[in-house]
Amino acid sequence: MTWRYRLDHPFRHGSPHLVGVEYRNDWIDIHPRGSIMIQPGYAWDGCSPAWRLPGGLWLGTPDGPLGIDGRPLTYHASLVHDALCQWKREIPIRQRATVRVFAELLQLAGAPPWRVWLYAGAVARFGPALFGGDVMQNADLA
């Protein structure tokens, strides 16, 4: 697997959609007050699906134009969503909350509303499902 990005510094984000979620491993730390921290060295593939072609080109979902920080608009949104997806069975979070955090980070990066709507909609419809919180919710209903 070839990763598009590798985190150089710790990334922290606070979100009301993470309140009540608690999880920790070597790469991520989610506090029930609603914050997540991802450790340096974490690597991810940006917006999926994407494939690396010969010559270093990528084919697939574009990560968007560069933001004011010089990174693609989806950089932090895809970082956090990828980390949440990687441990989706263990983290007690619902899929809907991961999509909301993704959209929130796109907005904070300055993405226009149409792009937030389009990308978050694609993540909701085509992204991973059955997160730990969804499984627990379904078990409670049974």
mmCIF file with all atom_site columns, C-alpha atoms in Angstrom:
data_model
loop_
_atom_site.group_PDB
_atom_site.id
_atom_site.type_symbol
_atom_site.label_atom_id
_atom_site.label_alt_id
_atom_site.label_comp_id
_atom_site.label_asym_id
_atom_site.label_entity_id
_atom_site.label_seq_id
_atom_site.pdbx_PDB_ins_code
_atom_site.Cartn_x
_atom_site.Cartn_y
_atom_site.Cartn_z
_atom_site.occupancy
_atom_site.B_iso_or_equiv
_atom_site.pdbx_formal_charge
_atom_site.auth_seq_id
_atom_site.auth_comp_id
_atom_site.auth_asym_id
_atom_site.auth_atom_id
_atom_site.pdbx_PDB_model_num
ATOM 1   C CA . MET A 1 1   ? 0.000   0.000  0.000   1.00 0.00 ? 1   MET A CA 1
ATOM 2   C CA . THR A 1 2   ? 1.298   3.432  -0.914  1.00 0.00 ? 2   THR A CA 1
ATOM 3   C CA . TRP A 1 3   ? 0.226   6.247  1.360   1.00 0.00 ? 3   TRP A CA 1
ATOM 4   C CA . ARG A 1 4   ? -0.307  9.738  0.006   1.00 0.00 ? 4   ARG A CA 1
ATOM 5   C CA . TYR A 1 5   ? 0.250   11.555 3.275   1.00 0.00 ? 5   TYR A CA 1
ATOM 6   C CA . ARG A 1 6   ? 2.196   11.155 6.489   1.00 0.00 ? 6   ARG A CA 1
ATOM 7   C CA . LEU A 1 7   ? 1.510   13.333 9.524   1.00 0.00 ? 7   LEU A CA 1
ATOM 8   C CA . ASP A 1 8   ? 4.575   15.296 10.659  1.00 0.00 ? 8   ASP A CA 1
ATOM 9   C CA . HIS A 1 9   ? 3.133   16.836 13.833  1.00 0.00 ? 9   HIS A CA 1
ATOM 10  C CA . PRO A 1 10  ? 0.400   15.790 16.257  1.00 0.00 ? 10  PRO A CA 1
ATOM 11  C CA . PHE A 1 11  ? -3.042  16.820 15.033  1.00 0.00 ? 11  PHE A CA 1
ATOM 12  C CA . ARG A 1 12  ? -5.734  17.798 17.514  1.00 0.00 ? 12  ARG A CA 1
ATOM 13  C CA . HIS A 1 13  ? -9.370  18.570 16.854  1.00 0.00 ? 13  HIS A CA 1
ATOM 14  C CA . GLY A 1 14  ? -12.330 19.158 19.131  1.00 0.00 ? 14  GLY A CA 1
ATOM 15  C CA . SER A 1 15  ? -15.838 18.364 17.949  1.00 0.00 ? 15  SER A CA 1
ATOM 16  C CA . PRO A 1 16  ? -19.273 18.074 19.528  1.00 0.00 ? 16  PRO A CA 1
ATOM 17  C CA . HIS A 1 17  ? -19.692 14.926 17.407  1.00 0.00 ? 17  HIS A CA 1
ATOM 18  C CA . LEU A 1 18  ? -16.959 13.207 19.429  1.00 0.00 ? 18  LEU A CA 1
ATOM 19  C CA . VAL A 1 19  ? -18.412 13.993 22.870  1.00 0.00 ? 19  VAL A CA 1
ATOM 20  C CA . GLY A 1 20  ? -18.889 10.787 24.841  1.00 0.00 ? 20  GLY A CA 1
ATOM 21  C CA . VAL A 1 21  ? -16.505 8.786  22.652  1.00 0.00 ? 21  VAL A CA 1
ATOM 22  C CA . GLU A 1 22  ? -13.458 7.317  24.355  1.00 0.00 ? 22  GLU A CA 1
ATOM 23  C CA . TYR A 1 23  ? -10.734 5.296  22.665  1.00 0.00 ? 23  TYR A CA 1
ATOM 24  C CA . ARG A 1 24  ? -6.972  5.131  22.731  1.00 0.00 ? 24  ARG A CA 1
ATOM 25  C CA . ASN A 1 25  ? -4.212  3.261  20.936  1.00 0.00 ? 25  ASN A CA 1
ATOM 26  C CA . ASP A 1 26  ? -0.665  4.058  19.817  1.00 0.00 ? 26  ASP A CA 1
ATOM 27  C CA . TRP A 1 27  ? -1.899  6.331  17.005  1.00 0.00 ? 27  TRP A CA 1
ATOM 28  C CA . ILE A 1 28  ? -5.063  8.054  18.193  1.00 0.00 ? 28  ILE A CA 1
ATOM 29  C CA . ASP A 1 29  ? -6.477  9.318  21.452  1.00 0.00 ? 29  ASP A CA 1
ATOM 30  C CA . ILE A 1 30  ? -10.150 10.272 21.671  1.00 0.00 ? 30  ILE A CA 1
ATOM 31  C CA . HIS A 1 31  ? -11.315 11.912 24.896  1.00 0.00 ? 31  HIS A CA 1
ATOM 32  C CA . PRO A 1 32  ? -14.978 11.810 25.965  1.00 0.00 ? 32  PRO A CA 1
ATOM 33  C CA . ARG A 1 33  ? -14.993 15.621 26.153  1.00 0.00 ? 33  ARG A CA 1
ATOM 34  C CA . GLY A 1 34  ? -14.939 15.567 22.355  1.00 0.00 ? 34  GLY A CA 1
ATOM 35  C CA . SER A 1 35  ? -11.314 15.814 21.269  1.00 0.00 ? 35  SER A CA 1
ATOM 36  C CA . ILE A 1 36  ? -9.162  13.613 19.096  1.00 0.00 ? 36  ILE A CA 1
ATOM 37  C CA . MET A 1 37  ? -5.385  13.611 18.773  1.00 0.00 ? 37  MET A CA 1
ATOM 38  C CA . ILE A 1 38  ? -3.543  11.745 16.029  1.00 0.00 ? 38  ILE A CA 1
ATOM 39  C CA . GLN A 1 39  ? 0.149   11.035 16.486  1.00 0.00 ? 39  GLN A CA 1
ATOM 40  C CA . PRO A 1 40  ? 2.957   11.996 14.090  1.00 0.00 ? 40  PRO A CA 1
ATOM 41  C CA . GLY A 1 41  ? 3.910   9.242  11.674  1.00 0.00 ? 41  GLY A CA 1
ATOM 42  C CA . TYR A 1 42  ? 0.307   8.233  10.981  1.00 0.00 ? 42  TYR A CA 1
ATOM 43  C CA . ALA A 1 43  ? -0.049  7.679  7.218   1.00 0.00 ? 43  ALA A CA 1
ATOM 44  C CA . TRP A 1 44  ? -3.215  7.611  5.118   1.00 0.00 ? 44  TRP A CA 1
ATOM 45  C CA . ASP A 1 45  ? -4.390  7.659  1.521   1.00 0.00 ? 45  ASP A CA 1
ATOM 46  C CA . GLY A 1 46  ? -6.388  10.903 1.425   1.00 0.00 ? 46  GLY A CA 1
ATOM 47  C CA . CYS A 1 47  ? -9.809  10.744 -0.159  1.00 0.00 ? 47  CYS A CA 1
ATOM 48  C CA . SER A 1 48  ? -10.666 7.256  -1.350  1.00 0.00 ? 48  SER A CA 1
ATOM 49  C CA . PRO A 1 49  ? -10.832 5.535  -3.706  1.00 0.00 ? 49  PRO A CA 1
ATOM 50  C CA . ALA A 1 50  ? -7.542  6.522  -5.305  1.00 0.00 ? 50  ALA A CA 1
ATOM 51  C CA . TRP A 1 51  ? -4.813  4.559  -7.022  1.00 0.00 ? 51  TRP A CA 1
ATOM 52  C CA . ARG A 1 52  ? -1.183  5.455  -7.599  1.00 0.00 ? 52  ARG A CA 1
ATOM 53  C CA . LEU A 1 53  ? -0.156  5.275  -11.241 1.00 0.00 ? 53  LEU A CA 1
ATOM 54  C CA . PRO A 1 54  ? 3.343   5.054  -12.703 1.00 0.00 ? 54  PRO A CA 1
ATOM 55  C CA . GLY A 1 55  ? 5.146   8.365  -12.517 1.00 0.00 ? 55  GLY A CA 1
ATOM 56  C CA . GLY A 1 56  ? 3.669   9.283  -9.133  1.00 0.00 ? 56  GLY A CA 1
ATOM 57  C CA . LEU A 1 57  ? 0.263   10.302 -10.499 1.00 0.00 ? 57  LEU A CA 1
ATOM 58  C CA . TRP A 1 58  ? -2.951  9.499  -8.669  1.00 0.00 ? 58  TRP A CA 1
ATOM 59  C CA . LEU A 1 59  ? -6.258  8.454  -10.198 1.00 0.00 ? 59  LEU A CA 1
ATOM 60  C CA . GLY A 1 60  ? -9.428  8.707  -8.140  1.00 0.00 ? 60  GLY A CA 1
ATOM 61  C CA . THR A 1 61  ? -11.249 11.095 -5.858  1.00 0.00 ? 61  THR A CA 1
ATOM 62  C CA . PRO A 1 62  ? -9.470  14.467 -5.902  1.00 0.00 ? 62  PRO A CA 1
ATOM 63  C CA . ASP A 1 63  ? -8.323  15.859 -2.566  1.00 0.00 ? 63  ASP A CA 1
ATOM 64  C CA . GLY A 1 64  ? -9.396  19.300 -3.729  1.00 0.00 ? 64  GLY A CA 1
ATOM 65  C CA . PRO A 1 65  ? -7.521  22.535 -4.291  1.00 0.00 ? 65  PRO A CA 1
ATOM 66  C CA . LEU A 1 66  ? -4.828  23.690 -1.906  1.00 0.00 ? 66  LEU A CA 1
ATOM 67  C CA . GLY A 1 67  ? -5.982  25.617 1.134   1.00 0.00 ? 67  GLY A CA 1
ATOM 68  C CA . ILE A 1 68  ? -4.295  28.583 2.778   1.00 0.00 ? 68  ILE A CA 1
ATOM 69  C CA . ASP A 1 69  ? -1.907  26.206 4.586   1.00 0.00 ? 69  ASP A CA 1
ATOM 70  C CA . GLY A 1 70  ? -0.672  24.743 1.275   1.00 0.00 ? 70  GLY A CA 1
ATOM 71  C CA . ARG A 1 71  ? -2.397  21.408 1.843   1.00 0.00 ? 71  ARG A CA 1
ATOM 72  C CA . PRO A 1 72  ? -5.422  20.035 -0.014  1.00 0.00 ? 72  PRO A CA 1
ATOM 73  C CA . LEU A 1 73  ? -8.738  21.143 1.515   1.00 0.00 ? 73  LEU A CA 1
ATOM 74  C CA . THR A 1 74  ? -9.512  17.548 2.451   1.00 0.00 ? 74  THR A CA 1
ATOM 75  C CA . TYR A 1 75  ? -6.177  16.930 4.230   1.00 0.00 ? 75  TYR A CA 1
ATOM 76  C CA . HIS A 1 76  ? -7.363  17.029 7.857   1.00 0.00 ? 76  HIS A CA 1
ATOM 77  C CA . ALA A 1 77  ? -10.874 15.772 7.079   1.00 0.00 ? 77  ALA A CA 1
ATOM 78  C CA . SER A 1 78  ? -9.491  12.676 5.342   1.00 0.00 ? 78  SER A CA 1
ATOM 79  C CA . LEU A 1 79  ? -6.877  12.221 8.100   1.00 0.00 ? 79  LEU A CA 1
ATOM 80  C CA . VAL A 1 80  ? -9.429  12.061 10.910  1.00 0.00 ? 80  VAL A CA 1
ATOM 81  C CA . HIS A 1 81  ? -11.967 10.058 8.919   1.00 0.00 ? 81  HIS A CA 1
ATOM 82  C CA . ASP A 1 82  ? -9.308  7.542  7.881   1.00 0.00 ? 82  ASP A CA 1
ATOM 83  C CA . ALA A 1 83  ? -8.176  7.091  11.493  1.00 0.00 ? 83  ALA A CA 1
ATOM 84  C CA . LEU A 1 84  ? -11.776 6.624  12.660  1.00 0.00 ? 84  LEU A CA 1
ATOM 85  C CA . CYS A 1 85  ? -12.358 4.098  9.859   1.00 0.00 ? 85  CYS A CA 1
ATOM 86  C CA . GLN A 1 86  ? -9.179  2.158  10.551  1.00 0.00 ? 86  GLN A CA 1
ATOM 87  C CA . TRP A 1 87  ? -10.405 1.250  14.036  1.00 0.00 ? 87  TRP A CA 1
ATOM 88  C CA . LYS A 1 88  ? -14.116 1.488  13.251  1.00 0.00 ? 88  LYS A CA 1
ATOM 89  C CA . ARG A 1 89  ? -15.048 -1.751 15.020  1.00 0.00 ? 89  ARG A CA 1
ATOM 90  C CA . GLU A 1 90  ? -13.284 -0.785 18.254  1.00 0.00 ? 90  GLU A CA 1
ATOM 91  C CA . ILE A 1 91  ? -14.243 2.895  18.500  1.00 0.00 ? 91  ILE A CA 1
ATOM 92  C CA . PRO A 1 92  ? -17.711 3.411  20.023  1.00 0.00 ? 92  PRO A CA 1
ATOM 93  C CA . ILE A 1 93  ? -18.778 5.964  17.422  1.00 0.00 ? 93  ILE A CA 1
ATOM 94  C CA . ARG A 1 94  ? -21.574 5.926  14.881  1.00 0.00 ? 94  ARG A CA 1
ATOM 95  C CA . GLN A 1 95  ? -20.967 6.272  11.161  1.00 0.00 ? 95  GLN A CA 1
ATOM 96  C CA . ARG A 1 96  ? -23.144 9.392  11.059  1.00 0.00 ? 96  ARG A CA 1
ATOM 97  C CA . ALA A 1 97  ? -20.855 11.119 13.586  1.00 0.00 ? 97  ALA A CA 1
ATOM 98  C CA . THR A 1 98  ? -17.750 10.327 11.501  1.00 0.00 ? 98  THR A CA 1
ATOM 99  C CA . VAL A 1 99  ? -19.374 11.939 8.458   1.00 0.00 ? 99  VAL A CA 1
ATOM 100 C CA . ARG A 1 100 ? -20.250 15.021 10.509  1.00 0.00 ? 100 ARG A CA 1
ATOM 101 C CA . VAL A 1 101 ? -16.671 15.355 11.760  1.00 0.00 ? 101 VAL A CA 1
ATOM 102 C CA . PHE A 1 102 ? -15.470 15.000 8.149   1.00 0.00 ? 102 PHE A CA 1
ATOM 103 C CA . ALA A 1 103 ? -17.840 17.770 7.006   1.00 0.00 ? 103 ALA A CA 1
ATOM 104 C CA . GLU A 1 104 ? -16.883 19.963 9.958   1.00 0.00 ? 104 GLU A CA 1
ATOM 105 C CA . LEU A 1 105 ? -13.176 19.717 9.076   1.00 0.00 ? 105 LEU A CA 1
ATOM 106 C CA . LEU A 1 106 ? -13.886 20.522 5.423   1.00 0.00 ? 106 LEU A CA 1
ATOM 107 C CA . GLN A 1 107 ? -15.755 23.651 6.531   1.00 0.00 ? 107 GLN A CA 1
ATOM 108 C CA . LEU A 1 108 ? -12.887 24.672 8.822   1.00 0.00 ? 108 LEU A CA 1
ATOM 109 C CA . ALA A 1 109 ? -10.464 24.255 5.895   1.00 0.00 ? 109 ALA A CA 1
ATOM 110 C CA . GLY A 1 110 ? -12.507 26.760 3.895   1.00 0.00 ? 110 GLY A CA 1
ATOM 111 C CA . ALA A 1 111 ? -14.178 24.362 1.480   1.00 0.00 ? 111 ALA A CA 1
ATOM 112 C CA . PRO A 1 112 ? -17.183 25.912 -0.266  1.00 0.00 ? 112 PRO A CA 1
ATOM 113 C CA . PRO A 1 113 ? -20.590 24.615 0.871   1.00 0.00 ? 113 PRO A CA 1
ATOM 114 C CA . TRP A 1 114 ? -21.180 22.687 -2.369  1.00 0.00 ? 114 TRP A CA 1
ATOM 115 C CA . ARG A 1 115 ? -17.905 20.781 -1.896  1.00 0.00 ? 115 ARG A CA 1
ATOM 116 C CA . VAL A 1 116 ? -18.722 20.006 1.760   1.00 0.00 ? 116 VAL A CA 1
ATOM 117 C CA . TRP A 1 117 ? -22.150 18.726 0.692   1.00 0.00 ? 117 TRP A CA 1
ATOM 118 C CA . LEU A 1 118 ? -20.739 16.657 -2.201  1.00 0.00 ? 118 LEU A CA 1
ATOM 119 C CA . TYR A 1 119 ? -17.823 15.076 -0.332  1.00 0.00 ? 119 TYR A CA 1
ATOM 120 C CA . ALA A 1 120 ? -19.681 14.444 2.929   1.00 0.00 ? 120 ALA A CA 1
ATOM 121 C CA . GLY A 1 121 ? -22.559 12.948 0.941   1.00 0.00 ? 121 GLY A CA 1
ATOM 122 C CA . ALA A 1 122 ? -20.166 10.614 -0.874  1.00 0.00 ? 122 ALA A CA 1
ATOM 123 C CA . VAL A 1 123 ? -18.552 9.579  2.424   1.00 0.00 ? 123 VAL A CA 1
ATOM 124 C CA . ALA A 1 124 ? -21.984 8.904  3.951   1.00 0.00 ? 124 ALA A CA 1
ATOM 125 C CA . ARG A 1 125 ? -23.211 6.886  0.987   1.00 0.00 ? 125 ARG A CA 1
ATOM 126 C CA . PHE A 1 126 ? -20.096 5.068  -0.199  1.00 0.00 ? 126 PHE A CA 1
ATOM 127 C CA . GLY A 1 127 ? -17.785 5.123  2.825   1.00 0.00 ? 127 GLY A CA 1
ATOM 128 C CA . PRO A 1 128 ? -17.378 2.440  5.473   1.00 0.00 ? 128 PRO A CA 1
ATOM 129 C CA . ALA A 1 129 ? -20.393 1.481  7.565   1.00 0.00 ? 129 ALA A CA 1
ATOM 130 C CA . LEU A 1 130 ? -21.015 -0.490 10.746  1.00 0.00 ? 130 LEU A CA 1
ATOM 131 C CA . PHE A 1 131 ? -18.807 1.402  13.139  1.00 0.00 ? 131 PHE A CA 1
ATOM 132 C CA . GLY A 1 132 ? -18.553 0.264  16.745  1.00 0.00 ? 132 GLY A CA 1
ATOM 133 C CA . GLY A 1 133 ? -21.294 2.668  17.833  1.00 0.00 ? 133 GLY A CA 1
ATOM 134 C CA . ASP A 1 134 ? -23.624 1.423  15.097  1.00 0.00 ? 134 ASP A CA 1
ATOM 135 C CA . VAL A 1 135 ? -23.063 -2.191 16.151  1.00 0.00 ? 135 VAL A CA 1
ATOM 136 C CA . MET A 1 136 ? -23.764 -1.359 19.813  1.00 0.00 ? 136 MET A CA 1
ATOM 137 C CA . GLN A 1 137 ? -26.888 0.594  18.801  1.00 0.00 ? 137 GLN A CA 1
ATOM 138 C CA . ASN A 1 138 ? -28.180 -2.369 16.766  1.00 0.00 ? 138 ASN A CA 1
ATOM 139 C CA . ALA A 1 139 ? -27.421 -4.782 19.629  1.00 0.00 ? 139 ALA A CA 1
ATOM 140 C CA . ASP A 1 140 ? -29.402 -2.569 22.010  1.00 0.00 ? 140 ASP A CA 1
ATOM 141 C CA . LEU A 1 141 ? -32.384 -2.675 19.640  1.00 0.00 ? 141 LEU A CA 1
ATOM 142 C CA . ALA A 1 142 ? -32.338 -6.480 19.374  1.00 0.00 ? 142 ALA A CA 1
#
